[in-house]
Short mmCIF file of C-alpha atoms in Angstrom, two decimals:
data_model
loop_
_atom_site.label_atom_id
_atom_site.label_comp_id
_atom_site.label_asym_id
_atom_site.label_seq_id
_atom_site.Cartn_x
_atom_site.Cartn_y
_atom_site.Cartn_z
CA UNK R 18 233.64 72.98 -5.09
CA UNK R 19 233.38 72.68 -8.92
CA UNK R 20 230.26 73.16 -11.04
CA UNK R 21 229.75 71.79 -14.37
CA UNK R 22 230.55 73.05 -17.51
CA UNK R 23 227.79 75.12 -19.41
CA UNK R 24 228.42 75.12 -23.08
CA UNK R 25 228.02 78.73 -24.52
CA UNK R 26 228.12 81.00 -28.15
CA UNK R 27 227.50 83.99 -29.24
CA UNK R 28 224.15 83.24 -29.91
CA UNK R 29 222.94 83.06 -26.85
CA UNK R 30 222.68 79.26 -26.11
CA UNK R 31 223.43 78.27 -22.89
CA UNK R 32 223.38 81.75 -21.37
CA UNK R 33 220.61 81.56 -19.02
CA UNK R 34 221.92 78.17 -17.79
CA UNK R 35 225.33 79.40 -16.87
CA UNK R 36 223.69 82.30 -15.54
CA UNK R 37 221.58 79.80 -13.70
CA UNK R 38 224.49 77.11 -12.85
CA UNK R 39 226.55 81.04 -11.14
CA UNK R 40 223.44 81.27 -8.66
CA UNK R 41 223.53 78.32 -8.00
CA UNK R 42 227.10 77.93 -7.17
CA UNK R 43 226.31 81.38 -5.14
CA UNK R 44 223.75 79.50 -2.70
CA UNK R 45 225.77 76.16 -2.36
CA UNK R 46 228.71 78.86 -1.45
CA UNK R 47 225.92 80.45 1.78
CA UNK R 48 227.26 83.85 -0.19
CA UNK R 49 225.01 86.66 1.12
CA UNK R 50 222.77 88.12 -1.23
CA UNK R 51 225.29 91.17 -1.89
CA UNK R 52 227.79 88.69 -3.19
CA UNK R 53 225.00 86.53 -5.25
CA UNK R 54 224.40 89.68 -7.31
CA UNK R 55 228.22 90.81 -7.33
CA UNK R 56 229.14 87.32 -8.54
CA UNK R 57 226.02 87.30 -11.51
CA UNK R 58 226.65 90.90 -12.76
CA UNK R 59 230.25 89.20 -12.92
CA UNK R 60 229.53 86.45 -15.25
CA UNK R 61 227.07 88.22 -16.76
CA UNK R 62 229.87 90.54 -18.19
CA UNK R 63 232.28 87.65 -18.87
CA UNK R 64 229.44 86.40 -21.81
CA UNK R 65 229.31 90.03 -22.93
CA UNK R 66 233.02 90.63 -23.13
CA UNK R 67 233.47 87.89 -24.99
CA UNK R 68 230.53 88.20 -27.86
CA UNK R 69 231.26 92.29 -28.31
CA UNK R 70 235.30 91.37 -28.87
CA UNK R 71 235.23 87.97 -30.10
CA UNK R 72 232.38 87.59 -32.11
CA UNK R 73 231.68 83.96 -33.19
CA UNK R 74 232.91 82.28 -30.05
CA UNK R 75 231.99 78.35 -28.31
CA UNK R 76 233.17 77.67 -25.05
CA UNK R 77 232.70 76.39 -21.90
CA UNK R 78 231.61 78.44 -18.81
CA UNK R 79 232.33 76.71 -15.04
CA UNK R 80 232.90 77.94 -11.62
CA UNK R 81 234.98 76.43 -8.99
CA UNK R 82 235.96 78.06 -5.11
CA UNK R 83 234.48 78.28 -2.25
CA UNK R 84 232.71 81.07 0.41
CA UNK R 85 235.88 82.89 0.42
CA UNK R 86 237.31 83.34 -3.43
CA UNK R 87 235.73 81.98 -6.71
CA UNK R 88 236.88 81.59 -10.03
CA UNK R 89 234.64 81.98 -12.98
CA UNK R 90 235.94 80.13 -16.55
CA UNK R 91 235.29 80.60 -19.87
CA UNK R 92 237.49 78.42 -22.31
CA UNK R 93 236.71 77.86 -25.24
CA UNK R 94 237.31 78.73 -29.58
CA UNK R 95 237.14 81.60 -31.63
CA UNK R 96 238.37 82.85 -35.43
CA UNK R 97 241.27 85.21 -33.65
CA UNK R 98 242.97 88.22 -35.16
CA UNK R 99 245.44 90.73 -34.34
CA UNK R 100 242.66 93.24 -32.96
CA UNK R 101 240.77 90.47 -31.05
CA UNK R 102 243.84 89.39 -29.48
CA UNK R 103 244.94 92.56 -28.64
CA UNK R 104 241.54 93.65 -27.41
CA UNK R 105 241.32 90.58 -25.17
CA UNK R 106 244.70 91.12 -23.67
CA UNK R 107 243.77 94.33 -22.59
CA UNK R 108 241.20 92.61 -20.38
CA UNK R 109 243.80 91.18 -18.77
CA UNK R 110 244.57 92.51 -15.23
CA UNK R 111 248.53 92.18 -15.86
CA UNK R 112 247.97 92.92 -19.90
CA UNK R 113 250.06 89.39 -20.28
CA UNK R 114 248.96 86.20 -21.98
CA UNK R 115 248.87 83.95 -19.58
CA UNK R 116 249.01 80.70 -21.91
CA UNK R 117 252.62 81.43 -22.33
CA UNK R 118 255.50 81.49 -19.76
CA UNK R 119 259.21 80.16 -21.09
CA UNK R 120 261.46 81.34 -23.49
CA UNK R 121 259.91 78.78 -26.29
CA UNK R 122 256.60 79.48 -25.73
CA UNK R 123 257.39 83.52 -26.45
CA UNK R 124 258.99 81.90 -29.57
CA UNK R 125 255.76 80.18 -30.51
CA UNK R 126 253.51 83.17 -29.83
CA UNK R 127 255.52 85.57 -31.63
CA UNK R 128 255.46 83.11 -34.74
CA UNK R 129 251.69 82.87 -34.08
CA UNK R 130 251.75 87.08 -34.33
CA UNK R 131 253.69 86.80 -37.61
CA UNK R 132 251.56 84.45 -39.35
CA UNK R 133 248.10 86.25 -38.18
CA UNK R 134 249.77 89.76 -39.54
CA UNK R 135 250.76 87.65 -42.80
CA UNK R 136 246.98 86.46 -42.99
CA UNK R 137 245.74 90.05 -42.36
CA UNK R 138 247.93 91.21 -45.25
CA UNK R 139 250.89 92.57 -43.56
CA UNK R 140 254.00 93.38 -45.12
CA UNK R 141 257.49 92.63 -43.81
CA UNK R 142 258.19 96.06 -45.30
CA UNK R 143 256.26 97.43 -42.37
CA UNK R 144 259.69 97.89 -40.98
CA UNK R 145 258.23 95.08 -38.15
CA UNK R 146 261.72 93.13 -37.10
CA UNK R 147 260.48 89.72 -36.99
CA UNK R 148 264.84 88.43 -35.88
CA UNK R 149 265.79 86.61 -33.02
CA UNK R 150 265.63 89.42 -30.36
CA UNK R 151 261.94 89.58 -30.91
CA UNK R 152 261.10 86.65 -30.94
CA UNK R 153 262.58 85.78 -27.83
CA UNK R 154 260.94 88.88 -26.23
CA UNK R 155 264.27 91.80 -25.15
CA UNK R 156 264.88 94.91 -27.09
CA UNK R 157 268.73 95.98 -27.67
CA UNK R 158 268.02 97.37 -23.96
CA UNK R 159 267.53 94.03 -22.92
CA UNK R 160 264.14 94.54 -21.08
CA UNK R 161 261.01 92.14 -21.54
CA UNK R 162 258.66 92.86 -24.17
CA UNK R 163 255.42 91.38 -25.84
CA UNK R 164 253.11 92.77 -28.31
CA UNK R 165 250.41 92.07 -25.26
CA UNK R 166 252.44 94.06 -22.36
CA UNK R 167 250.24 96.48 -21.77
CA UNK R 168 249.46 98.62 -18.86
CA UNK R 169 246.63 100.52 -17.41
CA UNK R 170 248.09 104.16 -17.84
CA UNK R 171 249.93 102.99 -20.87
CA UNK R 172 246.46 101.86 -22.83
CA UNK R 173 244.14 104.37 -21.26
CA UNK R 174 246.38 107.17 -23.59
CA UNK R 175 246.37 104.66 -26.43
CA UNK R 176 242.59 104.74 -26.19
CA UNK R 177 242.64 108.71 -25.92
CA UNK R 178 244.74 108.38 -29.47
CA UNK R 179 242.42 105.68 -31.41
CA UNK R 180 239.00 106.96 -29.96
CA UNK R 181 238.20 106.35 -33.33
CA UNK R 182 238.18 102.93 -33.51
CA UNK R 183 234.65 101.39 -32.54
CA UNK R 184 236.41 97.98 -31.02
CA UNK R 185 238.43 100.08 -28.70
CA UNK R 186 235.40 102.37 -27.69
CA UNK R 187 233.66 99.65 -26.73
CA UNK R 188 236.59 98.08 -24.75
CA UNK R 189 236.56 101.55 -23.53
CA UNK R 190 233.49 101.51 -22.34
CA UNK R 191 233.74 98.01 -20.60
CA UNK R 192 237.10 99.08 -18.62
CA UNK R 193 234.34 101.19 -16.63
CA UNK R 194 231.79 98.54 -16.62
CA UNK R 195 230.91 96.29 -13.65
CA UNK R 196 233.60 93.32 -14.12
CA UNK R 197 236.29 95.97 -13.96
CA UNK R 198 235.37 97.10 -10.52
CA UNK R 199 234.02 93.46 -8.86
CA UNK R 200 236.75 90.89 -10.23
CA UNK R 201 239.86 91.03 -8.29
CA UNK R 202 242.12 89.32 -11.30
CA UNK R 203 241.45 88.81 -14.74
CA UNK R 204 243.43 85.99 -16.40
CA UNK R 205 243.43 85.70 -20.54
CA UNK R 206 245.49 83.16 -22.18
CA UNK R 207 245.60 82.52 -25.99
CA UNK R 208 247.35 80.03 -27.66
CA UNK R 209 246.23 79.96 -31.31
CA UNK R 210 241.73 80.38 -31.63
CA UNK R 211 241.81 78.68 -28.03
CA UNK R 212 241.03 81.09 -25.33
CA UNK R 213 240.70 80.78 -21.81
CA UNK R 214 239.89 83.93 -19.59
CA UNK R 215 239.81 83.08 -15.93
CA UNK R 216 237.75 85.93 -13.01
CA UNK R 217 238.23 85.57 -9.54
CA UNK R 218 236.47 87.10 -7.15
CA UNK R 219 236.96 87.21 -3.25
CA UNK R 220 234.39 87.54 -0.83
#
């Protein structure tokens, strides 16, 4: 079963009808009422994710599943930077970006890195190594790398070291919030301002 798609901003427009369209969904599904208000908490997060680390945002919100697992999808545009993309990685169950799999793809996301630092006023002299071996992804040690690997124990110390930073305290404070403890996978994929960030839930 697939719903509709809600169109939704920052704004607020369209909030209380995707909020409307997830209940809905929720009955048609014969989900008890413990799962109804699991499942609304869950999209109800989703829109707030979104505004506090994307800001100016438009998407689309649908659901599609069943009684036993749903999947709740926001896909949509925003103005994206190096924090933003970061930030929305990190919401991410496996840290990855899921809009990019083979070898050229890597290429075309580290380019899409490079120009957003350039943008952001970056300087090669950084000492950032934009050759070959990074943009295919393997250090000298050949192991897989991205600048969105993350992982749980890896960015909870990162956040101990930046507490500063108000985009990270609020991510900080949303790793603890409802989504992070209901969803069972987080999905985000980014390819240029499009991003898609898939929930699913099982019931």
């Amino acid at each position: 079963m697939k719903t509709e798609k809600i169109h939704v901003d920052n704004k607020g427009a369209g909030m209380e009808d995707a909020l409307a369209m997830t209940e809905e969904f929720a009955k048609n599904c014969s989900l008890t009422e413990k799962q109804r208000i699991h499942l609304r908490l869950i999209a109800e997060e989703l829109l707030g994710m979104v505004k506090t680390i994307g800001g100016e945002y438009d998407a689309d919100m649908f659901l599609d599943g069943d009684e036993r697992s749903c999947r709740i999808t926001l896909a949509g545009k925003m103005k994206m930077s190096l924090q933003k993309r970061e930030e929305l990685l990190r919401s991410s169950t496996s840290g990855k970006n899921a809009a990019y799999r083979g070898v050229m793809d890597r290429v075309k996301e580290e380019m899409e890195i490079y120009w957003l630092r350039l943008e952001e006023g970056a300087e090669d002299s950084t000492g950032v190594d934009y050759g070959v071996d990074d943009l295919i992804g393997f250090d000298s040690r050949s192991e897989h790398k991205t600048p969105g690997d993350w992982k749980l124990s890896e960015y909870k110390g990162s956040v101990e070291r930046q507490n500063d930073s108000e985009r990270i305290a609020a991510w900080d404070e949303l790793e603890k919030s409802i989504v992070a403890n209901l969803a069972d996978d987080i999905s985000v994929g980014i390819r240029g301002e499009r991003v898609e960030v898939v929930i699913t839930k099982s019931f």
